[in-house]
Structure formats: structure tokens, C-alpha cells
Amino acid sequence: MSSTMATKPRRQTGVVVEQVVRQFGDRVVLDHLDLTIADEELVILLGPSGCGKSTLLRLLAGLDRPDGGRVEVPARRAIVFQADRLLPWQRVLRNVTLGLHGADAEQRARDVLAEVGLAGREKAWPKELSGGEAQRVSLARALVSEPELVLLDEPFAALDAITRLRMHDLVRALRTKHQAAMLLVTHDVDEAIALADRIVVMSNGRIGTSHEVHLTAADREASVAREELRARLLEDLGLAGQH
């Protein structure tokens, strides 16, 4: 055991979802769903529209409550949505410091803006930002409070392909530095393979399959193992035979 682990015991499970039910009227969206996310693990959640992905994310974020079952999450958590949800009447720095307390709040915001590549943009208005820059601010706002769990709801879906790849690189770097558990919802199988420690596929309100991803960075880009995993995921999603 390293000295770091000896002096800083880590919780081994960041999230526990057990037999969770959520329904809206007669429609059961989450049907006795089980899911765990280990401390510092990046799990990607795949599934068709309407399968309950965003409903699960809202439960984990504390924005909704289950009708049954148990949800255990860290006290410190943050969520990043597909839309950046920045306040247009506040400059970038103020958008990041919202809700922060303490004399060092502004410096912490500046530091995390530098981490996401936006040093020097603190005084910009949201309308002056590109889509990728706005999502970087959203990431900075999520990370500035040092959460133990970061929830990402299709955060890169509205971005162009090149910007998405840059955001993938950024997420990898931020993971290494902040060591938070992450759950990212996406429709994109390639994005899942690029980022995940584990990919889980939702179906009919439950977790259908789960795939550990043990690929090097190079193999995630191009390898026989990558193509085999991609084929299995497409099959899980009922999209076998599609490219």
C-alpha cells in the first residue's frame, strides 16, 4: 500500500443504486434498477432515448426522488448538462464562483478556468463564447467545488466532431487531477469507448449489460479489441450490423 493511500483512506464505492423504481403515472421509467460506481471510476451510460438515462442522472444529482429502492451518493456532487446553462448576465468568472464561499473562491475559480484552457477569458460574457468554450466553463463550474461525483448528461452532443475530441482529452486530464467518480450519459458508442473505465447499457428501465474497458489509449482509437467491443455494444443496443 502506498503512503498516499495509507494517509488518505478512500471510499471504495462512490455510488450505490439498489432496486430503484421511478414512475410517472402508469409509466415505469426505472424498474428495480441496480448500479454501483466505484470511487474514481468513470462509467458511461448508453441506451436509447426514453430508456431512463436522464431520470437516473436526476436521481443521483438529488434533483428528483425515487419511488422505491435506495440511492447512496457522495455529499459533494456536480452535474453538467447538454446545454451549458450559463447565466447570460454574468461574466465567466462569476458563473464559476456562483455558490462558492470563502476568501479564496475567486482564485479557485481562476485556477479551474486555467485547467480547462480558459485563462484570460474570466471577464468574457457567455454570448462571446463558442459552444466548446461554454461547455468548458460548465466543467469548471462543476469541478471548482471539488466534487466526489460528477454527473454529465450528454455534455458534448451539441458540439462539432473536432471540438468533441478536444473535450474528450480535457475530461481525461481533469479525471486524473480531480480523482472524482464520473457518470457520463451519451448516445455515442465511440465516445463511450474513448473515455470509459466501464460501459453500462440501459434497457427497459434497468441495466442490461456491463463492459469493463481495459484498452490502452492507442487501442481505444484503433484495434481489433476496440472493434469487437463496439460490435458488442451495438448488439446490446439492438443496432447490430450498423456502422
XYZ file of N, CA and C in Angstrom:
729
model
N 0.849 -1.201 0.000
C 0.000 0.000 0.000
C 0.878 1.241 0.000
N 0.607 2.204 -0.854
C 1.416 3.406 -0.934
C 1.162 4.292 0.270
N 2.086 5.219 0.513
C 1.918 6.118 1.650
C 0.703 7.008 1.457
N 0.414 7.364 0.196
C -0.752 8.219 -0.051
C -2.029 7.517 0.375
N -2.161 6.249 0.007
C -3.361 5.520 0.371
C -3.439 5.283 1.873
N -2.282 5.156 2.501
C -2.280 4.912 3.939
C -2.732 6.130 4.713
N -2.375 7.319 4.194
C -2.716 8.534 4.924
C -4.075 9.092 4.522
N -4.582 8.629 3.382
C -5.867 9.139 2.912
C -6.751 7.966 2.492
N -7.439 7.336 3.447
C -8.288 6.194 3.096
C -9.354 6.616 2.093
N -9.579 5.782 1.090
C -10.572 6.101 0.067
C -11.790 5.215 0.218
N -12.932 5.839 -0.018
C -14.159 5.065 -0.054
C -14.170 4.266 -1.342
N -14.455 2.976 -1.265
C -14.326 2.113 -2.426
C -15.528 2.192 -3.362
N -16.655 2.619 -2.857
C -17.840 2.723 -3.708
C -18.390 4.136 -3.638
N -18.361 4.832 -4.789
C -18.834 6.205 -4.810
C -20.345 6.303 -4.882
N -20.984 5.343 -5.567
C -22.433 5.386 -5.791
C -23.008 3.981 -5.608
N -24.136 3.905 -4.923
C -24.885 2.653 -4.818
C -26.347 2.941 -5.151
N -26.835 2.282 -6.193
C -28.250 2.352 -6.572
C -28.790 0.933 -6.465
N -29.789 0.745 -5.629
C -30.266 -0.608 -5.344
C -31.780 -0.693 -5.487
N -32.217 -1.494 -6.465
C -33.643 -1.775 -6.661
C -34.481 -0.488 -6.775
N -33.957 0.474 -7.512
C -34.611 1.785 -7.593
C -35.754 1.761 -8.613
N -36.870 2.309 -8.192
C -38.062 2.440 -9.036
C -38.395 3.923 -9.173
N -38.690 4.341 -10.398
C -39.218 5.688 -10.628
C -40.272 5.587 -11.699
N -41.460 6.097 -11.395
C -42.530 6.042 -12.386
C -43.263 7.362 -12.444
N -43.823 7.626 -13.600
C -44.597 8.838 -13.844
C -45.982 8.382 -14.276
N -46.949 8.484 -13.365
C -48.269 7.925 -13.632
C -48.163 6.418 -13.733
N -48.675 5.861 -14.824
C -48.606 4.410 -15.022
C -47.322 3.963 -15.710
N -46.493 4.913 -16.111
C -45.274 4.576 -16.861
C -44.102 4.371 -15.915
N -43.560 3.162 -15.906
C -42.398 2.841 -15.076
C -41.137 3.144 -15.890
N -40.371 4.130 -15.441
C -39.169 4.545 -16.168
C -37.942 3.797 -15.660
N -37.827 3.656 -14.349
C -36.753 2.852 -13.747
C -37.406 1.697 -13.012
N -37.008 0.484 -13.367
C -37.698 -0.714 -12.890
C -36.748 -1.589 -12.069
N -36.659 -1.288 -10.761
C -35.789 -2.051 -9.855
C -34.356 -2.086 -10.394
N -33.852 -0.908 -10.674
C -32.528 -0.752 -11.266
C -31.436 -0.844 -10.206
N -30.351 -1.546 -10.543
C -29.171 -1.653 -9.678
C -27.951 -1.111 -10.420
N -27.132 -0.325 -9.721
C -25.902 0.199 -10.307
C -24.957 0.617 -9.193
N -23.686 0.289 -9.335
C -22.661 0.814 -8.435
C -21.585 1.493 -9.270
N -20.984 2.532 -8.700
C -19.854 3.211 -9.328
C -18.763 3.313 -8.278
N -17.614 2.758 -8.574
C -16.519 2.773 -7.617
C -15.912 4.165 -7.503
N -15.239 4.380 -6.404
C -14.522 5.622 -6.189
C -13.553 5.867 -7.340
N -13.645 7.032 -7.968
C -12.766 7.466 -9.058
C -13.011 6.749 -10.384
N -14.064 5.939 -10.473
C -14.363 5.231 -11.717
C -15.146 6.130 -12.668
N -14.840 6.020 -13.967
C -15.621 6.730 -14.983
C -16.509 5.711 -15.691
N -17.797 5.800 -15.421
C -18.788 4.898 -16.020
C -19.564 5.665 -17.074
N -19.733 5.046 -18.235
C -20.552 5.667 -19.276
C -21.824 4.860 -19.444
N -22.934 5.593 -19.501
C -24.265 5.001 -19.586
C -24.802 5.188 -20.994
N -25.019 4.079 -21.674
C -25.574 4.079 -23.024
C -27.010 3.569 -22.990
N -27.783 3.986 -23.979
C -29.142 3.478 -24.088
C -29.959 4.334 -25.018
N -31.030 3.792 -25.575
C -31.869 4.561 -26.491
C -32.604 5.677 -25.772
N -33.090 6.631 -26.529
C -33.878 7.719 -25.948
C -35.088 7.150 -25.225
N -35.377 7.703 -24.060
C -36.545 7.286 -23.306
C -36.346 6.077 -22.426
N -35.090 5.573 -22.331
C -34.868 4.368 -21.532
C -34.670 4.671 -20.052
N -34.544 5.961 -19.699
C -34.422 6.319 -18.290
C -33.070 6.866 -17.875
N -32.176 7.107 -18.847
C -30.825 7.575 -18.517
C -30.853 8.900 -17.759
N -31.561 9.879 -18.313
C -31.591 11.195 -17.673
C -32.352 11.163 -16.354
N -33.358 10.304 -16.265
C -34.094 10.150 -14.998
C -33.161 9.646 -13.904
N -32.333 8.668 -14.238
C -31.362 8.151 -13.276
C -30.379 9.242 -12.864
N -29.910 10.021 -13.827
C -28.963 11.091 -13.520
C -29.578 12.111 -12.561
N -30.830 12.447 -12.785
C -31.510 13.402 -11.906
C -31.640 12.865 -10.483
N -31.874 11.576 -10.341
C -31.927 10.978 -9.003
C -30.570 11.079 -8.317
N -29.514 10.774 -9.055
C -28.181 10.824 -8.477
C -27.772 12.249 -8.132
N -28.281 13.209 -8.894
C -27.955 14.616 -8.636
C -28.771 15.198 -7.491
N -29.794 14.470 -7.045
C -30.657 14.989 -5.995
C -31.736 15.917 -6.510
N -31.956 15.923 -7.835
C -32.986 16.771 -8.428
C -34.345 16.086 -8.449
N -34.378 14.811 -8.107
C -35.614 14.030 -8.092
C -35.458 12.935 -7.043
N -36.559 12.324 -6.672
C -36.529 11.263 -5.668
C -37.105 9.979 -6.244
N -36.570 8.826 -5.835
C -37.122 7.556 -6.332
C -38.443 7.226 -5.651
N -39.244 6.411 -6.317
C -40.486 5.918 -5.714
C -40.244 4.667 -4.888
N -39.074 4.081 -5.023
C -38.719 2.899 -4.242
C -37.251 2.602 -4.422
N -36.693 1.821 -3.508
C -35.293 1.460 -3.592
C -34.406 2.416 -2.823
N -33.091 2.267 -3.025
C -32.102 3.008 -2.250
C -31.089 3.656 -3.178
N -30.777 4.921 -2.899
C -29.760 5.655 -3.647
C -28.765 6.234 -2.651
N -27.509 5.846 -2.768
C -26.444 6.415 -1.949
C -25.446 7.118 -2.852
N -25.222 8.398 -2.589
C -24.283 9.178 -3.387
C -23.433 10.031 -2.457
N -22.261 10.470 -2.906
C -21.455 11.379 -2.083
C -22.182 12.695 -1.842
N -21.857 13.345 -0.752
C -22.483 14.630 -0.445
C -22.074 15.694 -1.456
N -20.828 15.647 -1.889
C -20.327 16.641 -2.842
C -20.440 16.076 -4.253
N -21.355 16.625 -5.024
C -21.538 16.171 -6.398
C -21.945 17.346 -7.268
N -21.703 17.198 -8.555
C -21.999 18.271 -9.503
C -22.508 17.650 -10.783
N -23.267 18.438 -11.548
C -23.842 17.935 -12.791
C -23.564 18.915 -13.919
N -23.250 18.372 -15.095
C -23.043 19.148 -16.314
C -24.065 18.676 -17.329
N -24.867 19.610 -17.843
C -25.938 19.275 -18.787
C -25.471 19.468 -20.228
N -26.320 19.022 -21.169
C -26.020 19.218 -22.585
C -25.979 20.706 -22.917
N -26.964 21.450 -22.434
C -26.938 22.905 -22.566
C -26.041 23.461 -21.460
N -25.255 24.482 -21.757
C -24.271 24.953 -20.779
C -24.917 25.591 -19.543
N -26.123 26.139 -19.682
C -26.872 26.736 -18.569
C -26.094 27.842 -17.847
N -25.292 28.579 -18.601
C -24.607 29.721 -18.012
C -25.582 30.889 -17.881
N -25.361 31.707 -16.872
C -26.197 32.893 -16.690
C -25.694 33.987 -17.640
N -26.514 34.396 -18.615
C -26.024 35.318 -19.644
C -25.681 36.705 -19.105
N -26.219 37.056 -17.938
C -25.974 38.389 -17.379
C -24.771 38.402 -16.422
N -24.058 37.268 -16.328
C -22.855 37.202 -15.502
C -21.650 36.843 -16.359
N -20.528 37.441 -16.057
C -19.303 37.105 -16.774
C -18.836 35.699 -16.397
N -17.873 35.179 -17.158
C -17.410 33.805 -16.978
C -16.987 33.535 -15.539
N -16.169 34.403 -14.965
C -15.673 34.160 -13.609
C -16.813 34.063 -12.613
N -17.776 34.950 -12.742
C -18.908 34.944 -11.812
C -19.765 33.698 -12.001
N -19.892 33.217 -13.223
C -20.633 31.973 -13.457
C -19.984 30.803 -12.725
N -18.661 30.818 -12.636
C -17.954 29.718 -11.970
C -17.995 29.852 -10.455
N -17.971 31.083 -9.937
C -17.933 31.269 -8.479
C -19.315 31.217 -7.829
N -20.397 31.140 -8.612
C -21.742 31.084 -8.039
C -21.851 29.940 -7.033
N -22.298 30.268 -5.832
C -22.471 29.241 -4.815
C -21.224 28.954 -4.006
N -20.080 29.511 -4.438
C -18.842 29.300 -3.681
C -18.761 30.270 -2.509
N -18.121 29.828 -1.457
C -17.916 30.676 -0.281
C -16.450 30.645 0.099
N -16.018 31.643 0.817
C -14.637 31.692 1.281
C -13.834 32.728 0.536
N -12.767 33.191 1.198
C -11.936 34.253 0.640
C -11.196 33.817 -0.616
N -11.010 32.508 -0.771
C -10.241 32.019 -1.920
C -11.124 31.607 -3.092
N -12.420 31.896 -3.025
C -13.352 31.423 -4.056
C -12.942 31.908 -5.449
N -12.596 33.194 -5.559
C -12.258 33.731 -6.874
C -10.975 33.093 -7.407
N -9.983 32.885 -6.547
C -8.735 32.271 -7.006
C -8.957 30.820 -7.427
N -9.797 30.108 -6.680
C -10.116 28.725 -7.063
C -10.780 28.695 -8.430
N -11.667 29.654 -8.681
C -12.336 29.718 -9.984
C -11.327 30.020 -11.095
N -10.401 30.931 -10.834
C -9.380 31.235 -11.835
C -8.514 30.010 -12.122
N -8.180 29.279 -11.062
C -7.337 28.094 -11.234
C -8.028 27.044 -12.096
N -9.317 26.797 -11.834
C -10.007 25.753 -12.578
C -10.305 26.211 -14.011
N -10.503 27.502 -14.220
C -10.647 28.009 -15.587
C -9.346 27.805 -16.372
N -8.216 27.973 -15.690
C -6.939 27.707 -16.351
C -6.827 26.216 -16.704
N -7.310 25.349 -15.824
C -7.264 23.902 -16.085
C -8.039 23.529 -17.344
N -9.153 24.207 -17.586
C -9.972 23.877 -18.759
C -9.592 24.718 -19.978
N -8.459 25.435 -19.886
C -7.943 26.160 -21.038
C -8.575 27.514 -21.273
N -9.122 28.128 -20.229
C -9.802 29.414 -20.405
C -9.171 30.531 -19.581
N -7.901 30.402 -19.256
C -7.200 31.504 -18.596
C -7.241 32.723 -19.517
N -7.575 33.871 -18.949
C -7.684 35.087 -19.743
C -9.081 35.369 -20.253
N -10.008 34.415 -20.037
C -11.391 34.600 -20.502
C -12.349 34.880 -19.332
N -11.779 35.184 -18.178
C -12.605 35.359 -16.973
C -13.650 36.468 -17.119
N -13.334 37.512 -17.864
C -14.242 38.656 -17.981
C -15.163 38.573 -19.197
N -15.076 37.491 -19.945
C -15.928 37.353 -21.130
C -17.375 37.116 -20.722
N -18.298 37.561 -21.577
C -19.715 37.261 -21.382
C -20.017 35.921 -22.067
N -20.992 35.157 -21.559
C -21.338 33.877 -22.193
C -21.616 33.983 -23.688
N -22.224 35.075 -24.135
C -22.564 35.215 -25.554
C -21.314 35.340 -26.435
N -20.178 35.627 -25.807
C -18.925 35.764 -26.553
C -18.176 34.432 -26.696
N -18.699 33.374 -26.091
C -18.028 32.081 -26.087
C -18.512 31.183 -27.217
N -17.627 30.340 -27.715
C -18.047 29.283 -28.630
C -18.746 28.196 -27.823
N -19.369 27.234 -28.519
C -20.042 26.142 -27.817
C -19.079 25.349 -26.947
N -17.886 25.074 -27.487
C -16.898 24.329 -26.720
C -16.417 25.101 -25.506
N -16.216 26.405 -25.670
C -15.790 27.232 -24.536
C -16.863 27.278 -23.454
N -18.115 27.380 -23.866
C -19.204 27.418 -22.882
C -19.257 26.117 -22.082
N -19.050 24.980 -22.739
C -19.038 23.714 -22.014
C -17.815 23.593 -21.113
N -16.705 24.213 -21.489
C -15.533 24.245 -20.615
C -15.851 25.032 -19.335
N -16.583 26.120 -19.496
C -17.000 26.885 -18.304
C -17.909 26.023 -17.427
N -18.821 25.276 -18.054
C -19.702 24.386 -17.295
C -18.894 23.342 -16.521
N -17.861 22.787 -17.160
C -16.994 21.829 -16.476
C -16.265 22.498 -15.319
N -15.763 23.708 -15.552
C -15.068 24.434 -14.485
C -16.010 24.682 -13.310
N -17.229 25.071 -13.610
C -18.219 25.332 -12.552
C -18.512 24.060 -11.760
N -18.530 22.912 -12.447
C -18.784 21.647 -11.757
C -17.606 21.241 -10.876
N -16.385 21.493 -11.341
C -15.200 20.981 -10.658
C -14.678 21.899 -9.561
N -15.088 23.166 -9.568
C -14.500 24.135 -8.648
C -14.788 23.799 -7.185
N -15.884 23.071 -6.939
C -16.225 22.698 -5.564
C -15.598 21.368 -5.147
N -14.714 20.815 -5.993
C -14.034 19.539 -5.729
C -15.039 18.430 -5.389
N -15.972 18.138 -6.288
C -16.969 17.100 -6.019
C -16.353 15.711 -6.017
N -17.000 14.800 -5.296
C -16.587 13.395 -5.316
C -17.267 12.636 -6.450
N -18.360 13.220 -6.972
C -19.102 12.615 -8.081
C -19.473 13.704 -9.075
N -19.118 13.477 -10.358
C -19.501 14.400 -11.425
C -20.433 13.653 -12.375
N -21.608 14.230 -12.610
C -22.615 13.653 -13.494
C -22.663 14.486 -14.767
N -22.570 13.825 -15.914
C -22.526 14.533 -17.192
C -23.619 13.988 -18.101
N -24.578 14.844 -18.451
C -25.734 14.420 -19.246
C -25.557 14.864 -20.692
N -24.999 13.970 -21.512
C -24.729 14.254 -22.926
C -24.078 15.627 -23.114
N -22.973 15.882 -22.407
C -22.425 17.235 -22.386
C -21.822 17.709 -23.698
N -21.480 16.783 -24.605
C -20.799 17.178 -25.841
C -21.660 16.952 -27.080
N -22.926 16.608 -26.884
C -23.787 16.231 -28.008
C -23.975 17.356 -29.017
N -23.954 18.598 -28.556
C -24.225 19.722 -29.460
C -22.960 20.277 -30.108
N -21.806 19.672 -29.826
C -20.536 20.197 -30.329
C -20.134 19.506 -31.628
N -19.322 20.199 -32.429
C -18.825 19.582 -33.662
C -17.791 18.510 -33.321
N -17.472 17.680 -34.310
C -16.654 16.483 -34.067
C -15.274 16.814 -33.512
N -14.621 17.832 -34.049
C -13.271 18.175 -33.587
C -13.314 18.706 -32.158
N -14.301 19.540 -31.863
C -14.429 20.080 -30.504
C -14.730 18.960 -29.514
N -15.518 17.985 -29.929
C -15.818 16.849 -29.048
C -14.554 16.091 -28.695
N -13.688 15.863 -29.673
C -12.433 15.150 -29.407
C -11.568 15.936 -28.430
N -11.545 17.246 -28.579
C -10.781 18.077 -27.639
C -11.383 17.988 -26.236
N -12.703 17.928 -26.153
C -13.352 17.814 -24.856
C -13.068 16.451 -24.220
N -12.955 15.413 -25.038
C -12.586 14.092 -24.512
C -11.207 14.150 -23.864
N -10.262 14.802 -24.551
C -8.915 14.953 -23.979
C -8.972 15.713 -22.662
N -9.807 16.734 -22.625
C -9.938 17.541 -21.407
C -10.510 16.714 -20.260
N -11.542 15.925 -20.532
C -12.137 15.096 -19.481
C -11.101 14.117 -18.924
N -10.291 13.522 -19.804
C -9.248 12.596 -19.339
C -8.279 13.313 -18.397
N -7.873 14.512 -18.771
C -6.918 15.261 -17.945
C -7.533 15.663 -16.609
N -8.790 16.106 -16.639
C -9.457 16.538 -15.410
C -9.692 15.363 -14.469
N -9.998 14.214 -15.031
C -10.170 12.999 -14.205
C -8.917 12.717 -13.403
N -7.785 12.758 -14.102
C -6.508 12.460 -13.452
C -6.247 13.424 -12.311
N -6.555 14.697 -12.522
C -6.253 15.696 -11.494
C -7.243 15.655 -10.335
N -8.537 15.539 -10.635
C -9.554 15.704 -9.597
C -9.970 14.389 -8.936
N -9.723 13.268 -9.576
C -9.943 11.944 -8.972
C -11.371 11.756 -8.451
N -12.320 12.269 -9.189
C -13.720 12.089 -8.825
C -14.308 10.907 -9.589
N -15.329 10.287 -9.011
C -16.132 9.331 -9.779
C -16.935 10.117 -10.809
N -17.133 9.529 -11.983
C -17.896 10.212 -13.032
C -18.892 9.245 -13.667
N -20.083 9.767 -13.953
C -21.076 9.041 -14.742
C -21.463 9.935 -15.902
N -21.199 9.460 -17.114
C -21.471 10.256 -18.313
C -22.509 9.538 -19.163
N -23.587 10.224 -19.473
C -24.643 9.701 -20.333
C -24.369 10.141 -21.763
N -24.443 9.201 -22.709
C -24.249 9.545 -24.113
C -25.013 8.557 -24.988
N -25.282 8.973 -26.233
C -25.806 8.069 -27.256
C -24.671 7.531 -28.126
N -23.467 8.057 -27.935
C -22.365 7.844 -28.857
C -21.486 6.688 -28.391
N -21.544 5.566 -29.104
C -20.758 4.378 -28.749
C -19.259 4.680 -28.816
N -18.831 5.432 -29.830
C -17.412 5.747 -29.965
C -16.927 6.620 -28.806
N -17.752 7.552 -28.381
C -17.404 8.377 -27.222
C -17.263 7.516 -25.970
N -18.151 6.559 -25.811
C -18.094 5.659 -24.662
C -16.786 4.881 -24.643
N -16.404 4.335 -25.787
C -15.172 3.550 -25.865
C -13.953 4.433 -25.611
N -14.005 5.670 -26.073
C -12.869 6.579 -25.922
C -12.590 6.925 -24.461
N -13.635 6.968 -23.614
C -13.483 7.540 -22.277
C -13.632 6.566 -21.112
N -14.414 5.515 -21.266
C -14.926 4.783 -20.103
C -13.934 3.817 -19.476
N -14.042 3.683 -18.147
C -13.496 2.523 -17.448
C -14.471 1.353 -17.587
N -15.761 1.703 -17.604
C -16.805 0.685 -17.727
C -17.981 1.301 -18.462
N -18.582 0.514 -19.350
C -19.746 0.968 -20.115
C -20.941 0.119 -19.703
N -22.025 0.769 -19.290
C -23.245 0.041 -18.959
C -24.342 0.459 -19.932
N -25.145 -0.523 -20.324
C -26.205 -0.283 -21.307
C -27.549 -0.446 -20.631
N -28.382 0.587 -20.735
C -29.721 0.547 -20.149
C -30.733 0.012 -21.132
N -31.676 -0.751 -20.604
C -32.752 -1.282 -21.432
C -33.967 -1.523 -20.559
N -35.102 -0.986 -20.973
C -36.363 -1.209 -20.251
C -36.271 -0.863 -18.762
N -35.606 0.249 -18.480
C -35.565 0.744 -17.111
C -34.597 0.044 -16.195
N -33.722 -0.797 -16.753
C -32.721 -1.495 -15.944
C -31.364 -1.451 -16.649
N -30.323 -1.829 -15.908
C -29.022 -2.002 -16.535
C -29.016 -3.368 -17.195
N -28.850 -3.384 -18.517
C -28.878 -4.645 -19.242
C -27.541 -5.350 -19.224
N -26.506 -4.685 -19.737
C -25.175 -5.289 -19.785
C -24.144 -4.300 -19.268
N -22.981 -4.838 -18.886
C -21.893 -4.022 -18.370
C -20.588 -4.535 -18.959
N -19.744 -3.629 -19.445
C -18.487 -3.999 -20.099
C -17.333 -3.218 -19.472
N -16.388 -3.914 -18.868
C -15.146 -3.282 -18.424
C -14.316 -2.963 -19.661
N -13.665 -1.796 -19.656
C -12.849 -1.391 -20.801
C -11.385 -1.361 -20.365
N -10.623 -2.321 -20.837
C -9.203 -2.418 -20.495
C -8.371 -2.225 -21.758
N -8.504 -1.063 -22.360
C -7.784 -0.762 -23.601
C -6.816 0.393 -23.371
N -5.657 0.326 -24.001
C -4.730 1.454 -23.963
C -5.326 2.606 -24.772
N -4.725 3.783 -24.616
C -5.201 4.942 -25.376
C -5.135 4.669 -26.872
N -4.068 4.033 -27.310
C -3.926 3.734 -28.745
C -4.972 2.722 -29.203
N -5.212 1.701 -28.381
C -6.195 0.675 -28.755
C -7.616 1.230 -28.767
N -7.883 2.241 -27.966
C -9.211 2.868 -27.984
C -9.470 3.565 -29.315
N -8.407 3.999 -29.966
C -8.552 4.689 -31.252
C -8.694 3.709 -32.407
N -7.874 2.653 -32.387
C -7.930 1.681 -33.489
C -7.294 0.372 -33.052
N -8.093 -0.684 -33.009
C -7.583 -2.014 -32.671
C -8.688 -3.031 -32.901
N -8.301 -4.285 -32.997
C -9.283 -5.358 -33.123
C -10.162 -5.399 -31.876
N -9.549 -5.227 -30.689
C -10.309 -5.257 -29.439
C -11.355 -4.146 -29.400
N -10.998 -2.969 -29.921
C -11.954 -1.860 -29.963
C -13.145 -2.217 -30.843
N -12.878 -2.771 -32.007
C -13.961 -3.112 -32.923
C -14.844 -4.222 -32.355
N -14.239 -5.155 -31.633
C -15.039 -6.215 -31.001
C -15.949 -5.635 -29.925
N -15.423 -4.734 -29.109
C -16.238 -4.088 -28.075
C -17.345 -3.261 -28.716
N -17.009 -2.536 -29.771
C -18.008 -1.706 -30.453
C -19.151 -2.567 -31.003
N -18.791 -3.718 -31.575
C -19.805 -4.621 -32.122
C -20.717 -5.152 -31.014
N -20.128 -5.472 -29.859
C -20.939 -5.963 -28.734
C -21.888 -4.887 -28.229
N -21.401 -3.654 -28.163
C -22.245 -2.554 -27.693
C -23.399 -2.284 -28.658
N -23.109 -2.302 -29.948
C -24.174 -2.101 -30.940
C -25.209 -3.216 -30.845
N -24.739 -4.430 -30.593
C -25.668 -5.550 -30.424
C -26.533 -5.344 -29.171
N -25.911 -4.915 -28.090
C -26.663 -4.635 -26.855
C -27.745 -3.587 -27.092
N -27.426 -2.623 -27.966
C -28.357 -1.517 -28.244
C -29.376 -1.875 -29.324
N -29.284 -3.108 -29.838
C -30.201 -3.519 -30.906
C -29.847 -2.916 -32.225
N -28.566 -2.548 -32.410
C -28.120 -1.896 -33.642
C -27.080 -2.725 -34.380
N -27.052 -4.008 -34.126
C -26.058 -4.894 -34.764
C -26.118 -4.742 -36.282
N -24.931 -4.686 -36.886
C -24.863 -4.566 -38.336
C -24.730 -3.142 -38.804
N -24.910 -2.153 -37.870
C -24.756 -0.757 -38.262
C -23.328 -0.314 -38.022
N -22.911 0.707 -38.750
C -21.525 1.204 -38.646
C -21.522 2.611 -38.090
